[in-house]
Amino acid sequence: MNDLKTRWNSVLLGICLTIPMLTKLITYVAPIDNNIIIVVGILLVASAVLNNGVHLTKSYIVFQLIVVSLFGIFSVNAIQSASYYTMNYFASYVLYGAIATFLASKRIDEYKIIKTITIVYIFYTVLVVIKYIPDALNTYYVEESMELSYTALIGYCASLLYLFKTKSKLFKLTILGMLLINSYYIFFLSDCRGSVLSLLIMIFLVLIVKVKNGKHYGLVATIIGLSILAVIFFGMDILNYVIETFPEMRWLRRFVIYGSNDLSSGRDRLYSLALDVIDNNFFFGAGVGYFESLANGQYTHNMFLQFLCEFGVIAGGFVAIYLVVNLVKVIFKGRTSIMMLFLIPQFIPRLFISSVYWENMFFWVFLFFCFSKKTNESNDEIFVDQERVANGKIAQK
């Protein structure tokens, strides 16, 4: 019975993480207002039935107390001048962060989660073929391109990881087909640079894991190192060459429009305003939503600047350091969790380019997993070279 609960708890969390895909599928079939709330409600009811009630774990309660306390304490200064943005962020956190971490607090199976996301991605890819690709081909600029690209990224990363796990040839072929279709959309029809960078980060993470666990770690490490050096010293030359070679790629046009000397696409003005807010509220922050009230609803477009604006250098600096330390631990220390590997590209670089963390459930699930230590040490073996395991070069857990 426990195995059955684990399996279905994993399915529920997987479905929760596919909400951006599910809501688009629902809207296409039958336009329904507030379908996100409906999906979340169904997931909560299903979880309560499956687990014989709503049971809150100690780690979940403590985690929520920390988040809510931070939000409450550092909203006092902003609530009068920025109540609209403050309350919107709180509502977003409840809808995405609190619900997703609640489902993540149950006993789960990482592979079942990834498989669930991959299965939903099959249906979403059909929608990409019959709607989003034709729409993009008939329109020079698709207004919701960024959201569609990041949505495709969810299933893309999950299916790419599950490709290493599944033994079914039919499933492998299906995944490869989905990846090709969505690669075409993301690289050629979307103007979202962040989703392209996220895919590159996903590939980079896989290579890092191969470095740790594979017998060709020396070669892979050398390739990664040379690639990083090439970007550092010849990044602009490489970018200009790619723009000239692949003019049909719409995301590259963003660099042409804004000019190669303005890679921030005008975000530097928001960075400058954020630094002013930090300077004027150095130790205790300006509060959640205060920056948005000054920037006509815009956020900082930089997660660390957002931390410092809202919480100040003491609390904001601690949150930033905690996140960085855990990112390093997850990527470089011990055996890498497949779930954590999936989550990282979903909020980095998105939270540095296109969104704010209060609205990103992947960020909160990642932090909760780090806090509760649920998946920091995974027993997955999809990237492990079994010959090196047999020779004792990789310690078995």
Tab-separated table of C-alpha atoms in Angstrom:
chain	number	residue	atom	x	y	z
A	1	MET	CA	0.000	0.000	0.000
A	2	ASN	CA	2.868	2.370	0.774
A	3	ASP	CA	4.359	1.697	-2.667
A	4	LEU	CA	1.001	2.483	-4.252
A	5	LYS	CA	0.766	5.733	-2.287
A	6	THR	CA	4.310	6.660	-3.257
A	7	ARG	CA	3.532	6.033	-6.903
A	8	TRP	CA	0.356	8.129	-6.917
A	9	ASN	CA	1.859	10.896	-4.784
A	10	SER	CA	4.586	11.074	-7.404
A	11	VAL	CA	2.009	11.245	-10.186
A	12	LEU	CA	0.191	14.096	-8.415
A	13	LEU	CA	3.416	16.098	-8.006
A	14	GLY	CA	4.321	15.398	-11.634
A	15	ILE	CA	0.911	16.675	-12.758
A	16	CYS	CA	1.341	19.759	-10.573
A	17	LEU	CA	4.660	20.534	-12.243
A	18	THR	CA	2.979	20.281	-15.652
A	19	ILE	CA	0.288	22.863	-14.824
A	20	PRO	CA	1.615	25.293	-17.486
A	21	MET	CA	1.149	22.535	-20.084
A	22	LEU	CA	-2.142	21.249	-18.691
A	23	THR	CA	-3.821	24.657	-18.596
A	24	LYS	CA	-2.957	25.243	-22.249
A	25	LEU	CA	-4.326	21.840	-23.188
A	26	ILE	CA	-7.537	22.524	-21.255
A	27	THR	CA	-7.909	25.975	-22.803
A	28	TYR	CA	-7.511	24.542	-26.300
A	29	VAL	CA	-10.132	21.814	-25.777
A	30	ALA	CA	-12.629	23.818	-23.709
A	31	PRO	CA	-11.816	27.413	-22.688
A	32	ILE	CA	-12.421	27.614	-18.950
A	33	ASP	CA	-11.688	30.587	-16.719
A	34	ASN	CA	-9.460	29.965	-13.685
A	35	ASN	CA	-8.492	26.494	-14.872
A	36	ILE	CA	-5.300	26.689	-12.794
A	37	ILE	CA	-7.385	26.896	-9.614
A	38	ILE	CA	-9.524	23.985	-10.800
A	39	VAL	CA	-6.466	21.796	-11.488
A	40	VAL	CA	-4.886	22.692	-8.142
A	41	GLY	CA	-8.155	21.956	-6.341
A	42	ILE	CA	-8.423	18.535	-7.970
A	43	LEU	CA	-4.820	17.725	-7.015
A	44	LEU	CA	-5.401	18.698	-3.380
A	45	VAL	CA	-8.591	16.644	-3.142
A	46	ALA	CA	-6.878	13.656	-4.780
A	47	SER	CA	-3.947	13.959	-2.351
A	48	ALA	CA	-6.292	14.112	0.644
A	49	VAL	CA	-8.189	11.016	-0.510
A	50	LEU	CA	-5.004	9.103	-1.290
A	51	ASN	CA	-3.341	9.935	2.035
A	52	ASN	CA	-6.477	9.675	4.196
A	53	GLY	CA	-6.595	13.369	4.962
A	54	VAL	CA	-4.356	16.423	4.834
A	55	HIS	CA	-1.235	15.532	6.802
A	56	LEU	CA	1.473	18.184	7.126
A	57	THR	CA	5.013	16.983	7.700
A	58	LYS	CA	7.275	18.743	10.174
A	59	SER	CA	9.664	19.862	7.440
A	60	TYR	CA	6.775	21.307	5.424
A	61	ILE	CA	5.404	23.253	8.407
A	62	VAL	CA	8.820	24.677	9.316
A	63	PHE	CA	9.564	25.580	5.685
A	64	GLN	CA	6.256	27.415	5.310
A	65	LEU	CA	6.728	29.233	8.608
A	66	ILE	CA	10.122	30.489	7.422
A	67	VAL	CA	8.780	31.668	4.052
A	68	VAL	CA	5.627	33.282	5.476
A	69	SER	CA	7.632	34.954	8.250
A	70	LEU	CA	10.088	36.397	5.748
A	71	PHE	CA	7.216	37.580	3.588
A	72	GLY	CA	5.311	39.100	6.503
A	73	ILE	CA	8.249	40.825	8.199
A	74	PHE	CA	9.582	42.296	4.967
A	75	SER	CA	6.218	43.383	3.630
A	76	VAL	CA	5.484	45.862	6.413
A	77	ASN	CA	7.417	48.687	4.739
A	78	ALA	CA	5.920	48.041	1.318
A	79	ILE	CA	2.313	47.183	2.085
A	80	GLN	CA	1.012	50.766	2.060
A	81	SER	CA	2.696	51.899	-1.146
A	82	ALA	CA	2.755	48.559	-2.969
A	83	SER	CA	-0.125	46.530	-1.546
A	84	TYR	CA	-1.316	45.443	-5.014
A	85	TYR	CA	2.021	43.851	-5.929
A	86	THR	CA	2.614	42.535	-2.416
A	87	MET	CA	-0.684	40.683	-2.265
A	88	ASN	CA	-0.343	39.426	-5.833
A	89	TYR	CA	2.995	37.868	-4.956
A	90	PHE	CA	1.546	36.278	-1.836
A	91	ALA	CA	-1.368	34.842	-3.824
A	92	SER	CA	1.073	33.514	-6.431
A	93	TYR	CA	3.155	31.857	-3.747
A	94	VAL	CA	0.122	30.172	-2.187
A	95	LEU	CA	-1.104	28.949	-5.575
A	96	TYR	CA	2.262	27.727	-6.846
A	97	GLY	CA	4.847	27.476	-4.079
A	98	ALA	CA	2.781	26.331	-1.080
A	99	ILE	CA	0.735	23.802	-3.069
A	100	ALA	CA	3.676	22.352	-5.001
A	101	THR	CA	5.816	21.965	-1.872
A	102	PHE	CA	2.862	20.335	-0.073
A	103	LEU	CA	2.662	17.665	-2.770
A	104	ALA	CA	6.464	17.392	-2.704
A	105	SER	CA	6.402	16.770	1.056
A	106	LYS	CA	4.848	13.339	0.521
A	107	ARG	CA	6.855	10.186	-0.072
A	108	ILE	CA	7.745	10.281	-3.768
A	109	ASP	CA	9.563	8.417	-6.517
A	110	GLU	CA	11.670	10.711	-8.703
A	111	TYR	CA	11.342	8.537	-11.801
A	112	LYS	CA	7.553	8.426	-11.543
A	113	ILE	CA	7.496	12.223	-11.427
A	114	ILE	CA	9.709	12.536	-14.497
A	115	LYS	CA	7.709	9.878	-16.337
A	116	THR	CA	4.421	11.632	-15.528
A	117	ILE	CA	5.754	14.923	-16.893
A	118	THR	CA	6.987	13.123	-20.032
A	119	ILE	CA	3.571	11.552	-20.651
A	120	VAL	CA	1.811	14.929	-20.344
A	121	TYR	CA	4.456	16.313	-22.706
A	122	ILE	CA	3.301	13.900	-25.406
A	123	PHE	CA	-0.120	15.559	-25.446
A	124	TYR	CA	1.409	19.034	-25.249
A	125	THR	CA	3.640	18.259	-28.241
A	126	VAL	CA	0.531	17.361	-30.251
A	127	LEU	CA	-0.804	20.820	-29.368
A	128	VAL	CA	2.496	22.354	-30.494
A	129	VAL	CA	2.149	20.626	-33.871
A	130	ILE	CA	-1.505	21.456	-34.529
A	131	LYS	CA	-1.589	24.984	-33.054
A	132	TYR	CA	1.601	26.673	-31.910
A	133	ILE	CA	3.833	25.870	-34.881
A	134	PRO	CA	1.190	26.952	-37.457
A	135	ASP	CA	0.487	30.102	-35.421
A	136	ALA	CA	4.189	30.956	-35.330
A	137	LEU	CA	4.640	30.291	-39.060
A	138	ASN	CA	1.746	32.610	-39.888
A	139	THR	CA	2.774	35.378	-37.491
A	140	TYR	CA	6.049	37.273	-37.359
A	141	TYR	CA	5.794	37.766	-33.604
A	142	VAL	CA	3.740	35.550	-31.304
A	143	GLU	CA	2.877	37.539	-28.190
A	144	GLU	CA	2.921	34.549	-25.821
A	145	SER	CA	6.112	33.117	-27.336
A	146	MET	CA	8.119	33.400	-24.125
A	147	GLU	CA	5.518	31.588	-22.020
A	148	LEU	CA	5.115	28.862	-24.645
A	149	SER	CA	8.862	28.338	-24.844
A	150	TYR	CA	9.301	28.004	-21.088
A	151	THR	CA	6.302	25.673	-21.010
A	152	ALA	CA	7.864	23.453	-23.661
A	153	LEU	CA	11.076	23.496	-21.644
A	154	ILE	CA	9.372	21.687	-18.728
A	155	GLY	CA	8.581	18.605	-20.767
A	156	TYR	CA	11.759	18.908	-22.817
A	157	CYS	CA	14.046	18.542	-19.788
A	158	ALA	CA	11.947	15.784	-18.208
A	159	SER	CA	11.744	13.705	-21.384
A	160	LEU	CA	15.453	14.213	-22.085
A	161	LEU	CA	16.276	12.809	-18.644
A	162	TYR	CA	13.767	9.978	-18.971
A	163	LEU	CA	15.347	9.040	-22.294
A	164	PHE	CA	18.326	7.730	-20.295
A	165	LYS	CA	16.049	5.633	-18.100
A	166	THR	CA	13.410	4.006	-20.282
A	167	LYS	CA	14.172	0.682	-21.950
A	168	SER	CA	11.196	0.841	-24.288
A	169	LYS	CA	12.319	1.448	-27.870
A	170	LEU	CA	8.905	2.854	-28.745
A	171	PHE	CA	9.085	5.305	-25.839
A	172	LYS	CA	12.619	6.297	-26.834
A	173	LEU	CA	11.491	6.999	-30.401
A	174	THR	CA	8.494	8.960	-29.117
A	175	ILE	CA	10.738	11.075	-26.880
A	176	LEU	CA	13.211	11.718	-29.687
A	177	GLY	CA	10.337	12.831	-31.909
A	178	MET	CA	9.028	15.198	-29.224
A	179	LEU	CA	12.488	16.650	-28.691
A	180	LEU	CA	12.939	17.284	-32.416
A	181	ILE	CA	9.547	18.982	-32.756
A	182	ASN	CA	10.032	21.195	-29.717
A	183	SER	CA	13.654	21.937	-30.646
A	184	TYR	CA	12.353	23.278	-33.926
A	185	TYR	CA	9.858	25.483	-32.115
A	186	ILE	CA	12.263	26.759	-29.460
A	187	PHE	CA	15.267	27.348	-31.711
A	188	PHE	CA	13.578	28.575	-34.889
A	189	LEU	CA	10.076	29.888	-34.141
A	190	SER	CA	10.386	31.318	-30.636
A	191	ASP	CA	11.998	34.643	-29.787
A	192	CYS	CA	12.708	33.569	-26.190
A	193	ARG	CA	16.451	33.595	-25.540
A	194	GLY	CA	15.956	32.423	-21.972
A	195	SER	CA	14.537	29.046	-23.022
A	196	VAL	CA	17.510	28.453	-25.334
A	197	LEU	CA	19.901	29.297	-22.515
A	198	SER	CA	17.965	26.980	-20.201
A	199	LEU	CA	18.389	24.096	-22.641
A	200	LEU	CA	22.106	24.789	-22.823
A	201	ILE	CA	22.225	24.709	-19.015
A	202	MET	CA	20.390	21.366	-19.059
A	203	ILE	CA	22.990	19.945	-21.449
A	204	PHE	CA	25.773	21.418	-19.327
A	205	LEU	CA	24.355	19.757	-16.192
A	206	VAL	CA	24.165	16.381	-17.922
A	207	LEU	CA	27.787	16.749	-18.988
A	208	ILE	CA	28.793	17.667	-15.433
A	209	VAL	CA	27.148	14.485	-14.160
A	210	LYS	CA	28.939	12.494	-16.854
A	211	VAL	CA	32.198	14.032	-15.660
A	212	LYS	CA	31.528	12.792	-12.143
A	213	ASN	CA	30.305	9.326	-13.001
A	214	GLY	CA	31.630	8.384	-16.433
A	215	LYS	CA	34.885	6.768	-17.496
A	216	HIS	CA	35.457	9.543	-20.067
A	217	TYR	CA	35.356	12.244	-17.408
A	218	GLY	CA	38.740	13.666	-18.434
A	219	LEU	CA	37.679	14.225	-22.028
A	220	VAL	CA	34.299	15.661	-21.081
A	221	ALA	CA	35.863	17.950	-18.452
A	222	THR	CA	38.322	19.248	-21.045
A	223	ILE	CA	35.550	19.952	-23.552
A	224	ILE	CA	33.495	21.791	-20.925
A	225	GLY	CA	36.502	23.837	-19.825
A	226	LEU	CA	37.414	24.801	-23.402
A	227	SER	CA	33.785	25.730	-24.124
A	228	ILE	CA	33.661	28.025	-21.093
A	229	LEU	CA	36.934	29.698	-22.099
A	230	ALA	CA	35.667	30.143	-25.661
A	231	VAL	CA	32.526	31.885	-24.404
A	232	ILE	CA	34.526	34.113	-22.053
A	233	PHE	CA	37.087	35.257	-24.604
A	234	PHE	CA	35.206	34.967	-27.909
A	235	GLY	CA	31.562	35.204	-26.819
A	236	MET	CA	30.661	38.255	-28.916
A	237	ASP	CA	32.429	36.882	-31.999
A	238	ILE	CA	30.608	33.572	-31.614
A	239	LEU	CA	27.278	35.360	-31.164
A	240	ASN	CA	27.790	37.521	-34.278
A	241	TYR	CA	28.769	34.454	-36.308
A	242	VAL	CA	25.674	32.542	-35.190
A	243	ILE	CA	23.438	35.537	-35.996
A	244	GLU	CA	24.882	35.771	-39.509
A	245	THR	CA	24.758	31.997	-40.077
A	246	PHE	CA	21.251	31.345	-38.761
A	247	PRO	CA	19.199	34.496	-39.499
A	248	GLU	CA	16.003	32.406	-39.525
A	249	MET	CA	16.271	31.765	-35.790
A	250	ARG	CA	13.893	34.263	-34.228
A	251	TRP	CA	15.487	34.346	-30.775
A	252	LEU	CA	18.711	35.566	-32.402
A	253	ARG	CA	16.868	38.561	-33.840
A	254	ARG	CA	16.488	39.884	-30.295
A	255	PHE	CA	20.238	40.523	-30.257
A	256	VAL	CA	20.027	42.303	-33.607
A	257	ILE	CA	17.073	44.453	-32.502
A	258	TYR	CA	18.688	45.612	-29.280
A	259	GLY	CA	22.228	45.602	-30.619
A	260	SER	CA	25.046	43.284	-29.604
A	261	ASN	CA	26.296	45.831	-27.064
A	262	ASP	CA	23.054	45.641	-25.092
A	263	LEU	CA	22.694	41.984	-24.183
A	264	SER	CA	20.476	42.975	-21.256
A	265	SER	CA	17.802	44.276	-23.697
A	266	GLY	CA	17.311	47.412	-21.632
A	267	ARG	CA	17.253	45.617	-18.300
A	268	ASP	CA	20.255	47.627	-17.166
A	269	ARG	CA	17.843	50.459	-16.276
A	270	LEU	CA	15.990	48.100	-13.947
A	271	TYR	CA	19.300	46.945	-12.455
A	272	SER	CA	20.258	50.566	-11.811
A	273	LEU	CA	16.931	51.253	-10.094
A	274	ALA	CA	17.326	48.073	-8.034
A	275	LEU	CA	20.762	49.178	-6.860
A	276	ASP	CA	19.295	52.521	-5.781
A	277	VAL	CA	16.558	50.728	-3.811
A	278	ILE	CA	19.152	48.487	-2.169
A	279	ASP	CA	21.361	51.463	-1.321
A	280	ASN	CA	18.447	53.255	0.342
A	281	ASN	CA	17.246	50.165	2.205
A	282	PHE	CA	20.580	48.460	2.743
A	283	PHE	CA	20.144	46.376	5.874
A	284	PHE	CA	16.436	45.580	6.123
A	285	GLY	CA	15.175	45.827	2.542
A	286	ALA	CA	12.312	47.787	1.020
A	287	GLY	CA	9.754	44.985	1.275
A	288	VAL	CA	8.043	42.620	-1.137
A	289	GLY	CA	6.496	44.556	-4.015
A	290	TYR	CA	8.118	47.910	-3.295
A	291	PHE	CA	10.433	47.790	-6.311
A	292	GLU	CA	7.497	46.974	-8.591
A	293	SER	CA	5.623	50.033	-7.344
A	294	LEU	CA	8.546	52.212	-8.476
A	295	ALA	CA	9.074	50.408	-11.791
A	296	ASN	CA	5.460	50.463	-13.034
A	297	GLY	CA	4.944	46.776	-12.320
A	298	GLN	CA	8.302	45.583	-13.610
A	299	TYR	CA	10.444	43.354	-11.402
A	300	THR	CA	14.241	43.448	-11.214
A	301	HIS	CA	14.803	40.650	-13.774
A	302	ASN	CA	17.545	39.382	-11.487
A	303	MET	CA	16.820	36.954	-8.676
A	304	PHE	CA	19.672	38.100	-6.419
A	305	LEU	CA	18.808	41.771	-6.862
A	306	GLN	CA	15.203	40.849	-6.031
A	307	PHE	CA	16.357	39.183	-2.799
A	308	LEU	CA	18.372	42.232	-1.781
A	309	CYS	CA	15.635	44.728	-2.715
A	310	GLU	CA	12.995	42.878	-0.737
A	311	PHE	CA	14.962	41.549	2.261
A	312	GLY	CA	18.099	43.707	2.483
A	313	VAL	CA	21.692	42.517	2.541
A	314	ILE	CA	21.357	40.531	5.776
A	315	ALA	CA	18.332	38.310	5.108
A	316	GLY	CA	18.552	38.649	1.311
A	317	GLY	CA	22.244	37.816	1.326
A	318	PHE	CA	21.584	34.739	3.474
A	319	VAL	CA	18.885	33.486	1.079
A	320	ALA	CA	21.168	34.046	-1.913
A	321	ILE	CA	24.098	32.233	-0.264
A	322	TYR	CA	21.847	29.356	0.833
A	323	LEU	CA	20.612	28.934	-2.747
A	324	VAL	CA	24.100	29.062	-4.292
A	325	VAL	CA	25.581	26.627	-1.767
A	326	ASN	CA	22.810	24.125	-2.432
A	327	LEU	CA	23.123	24.507	-6.190
A	328	VAL	CA	26.825	23.696	-5.939
A	329	LYS	CA	26.157	20.742	-3.617
A	330	VAL	CA	23.469	19.308	-5.861
A	331	ILE	CA	25.573	19.590	-9.015
A	332	PHE	CA	29.048	18.685	-7.795
A	333	LYS	CA	28.728	16.703	-4.570
A	334	GLY	CA	27.806	13.029	-4.359
A	335	ARG	CA	25.327	11.382	-6.690
A	336	THR	CA	23.098	13.814	-8.538
A	337	SER	CA	19.345	13.561	-8.083
A	338	ILE	CA	17.462	13.315	-11.366
A	339	MET	CA	14.695	15.464	-9.887
A	340	MET	CA	17.067	18.251	-8.885
A	341	LEU	CA	18.703	18.023	-12.296
A	342	PHE	CA	15.285	18.606	-13.844
A	343	LEU	CA	14.356	21.513	-11.557
A	344	ILE	CA	17.464	23.681	-11.983
A	345	PRO	CA	16.905	24.692	-15.650
A	346	GLN	CA	13.285	25.538	-14.843
A	347	PHE	CA	14.237	28.539	-12.710
A	348	ILE	CA	17.800	29.337	-13.790
A	349	PRO	CA	18.179	31.401	-15.934
A	350	ARG	CA	14.472	32.239	-16.049
A	351	LEU	CA	14.612	34.086	-12.742
A	352	PHE	CA	17.552	36.119	-14.026
A	353	ILE	CA	15.802	37.046	-17.267
A	354	SER	CA	12.068	36.599	-17.476
A	355	SER	CA	10.264	36.040	-14.198
A	356	VAL	CA	10.164	36.489	-10.421
A	357	TYR	CA	10.611	33.695	-7.904
A	358	TRP	CA	7.302	34.188	-6.078
A	359	GLU	CA	5.559	32.852	-9.193
A	360	ASN	CA	7.925	29.967	-9.955
A	361	MET	CA	6.935	26.670	-8.318
A	362	PHE	CA	10.100	24.914	-9.528
A	363	PHE	CA	12.196	27.318	-7.463
A	364	TRP	CA	10.162	26.570	-4.334
A	365	VAL	CA	10.195	22.800	-4.839
A	366	PHE	CA	13.968	22.940	-5.307
A	367	LEU	CA	14.405	24.948	-2.102
A	368	PHE	CA	12.059	22.630	-0.214
A	369	PHE	CA	13.973	19.549	-1.369
A	370	CYS	CA	17.219	21.192	-0.217
A	371	PHE	CA	15.654	22.136	3.122
A	372	SER	CA	14.095	18.729	3.762
A	373	LYS	CA	17.057	16.829	2.229
A	374	LYS	CA	14.636	14.605	0.355
A	375	THR	CA	16.569	14.175	-2.884
A	376	ASN	CA	20.051	15.543	-2.303
A	377	GLU	CA	21.470	12.037	-2.354
A	378	SER	CA	19.681	10.043	-5.027
A	379	ASN	CA	20.246	6.403	-5.863
A	380	ASP	CA	19.672	6.957	-9.554
A	381	GLU	CA	22.074	5.284	-11.928
A	382	ILE	CA	21.143	6.646	-15.319
A	383	PHE	CA	24.453	8.454	-15.743
A	384	VAL	CA	26.666	6.023	-13.821
A	385	ASP	CA	29.206	3.968	-15.712
A	386	GLN	CA	28.669	0.472	-14.371
A	387	GLU	CA	32.212	-0.623	-15.223
A	388	ARG	CA	33.622	2.049	-12.912
A	389	VAL	CA	31.141	0.995	-10.216
A	390	ALA	CA	32.324	-2.594	-10.523
A	391	ASN	CA	35.936	-1.493	-10.237
A	392	GLY	CA	35.155	0.395	-7.030
A	393	LYS	CA	35.874	3.828	-8.524
A	394	ILE	CA	32.419	5.067	-7.589
A	395	ALA	CA	31.262	4.489	-4.045
A	396	GLN	CA	27.975	2.639	-3.817
A	397	LYS	CA	25.384	4.099	-1.499
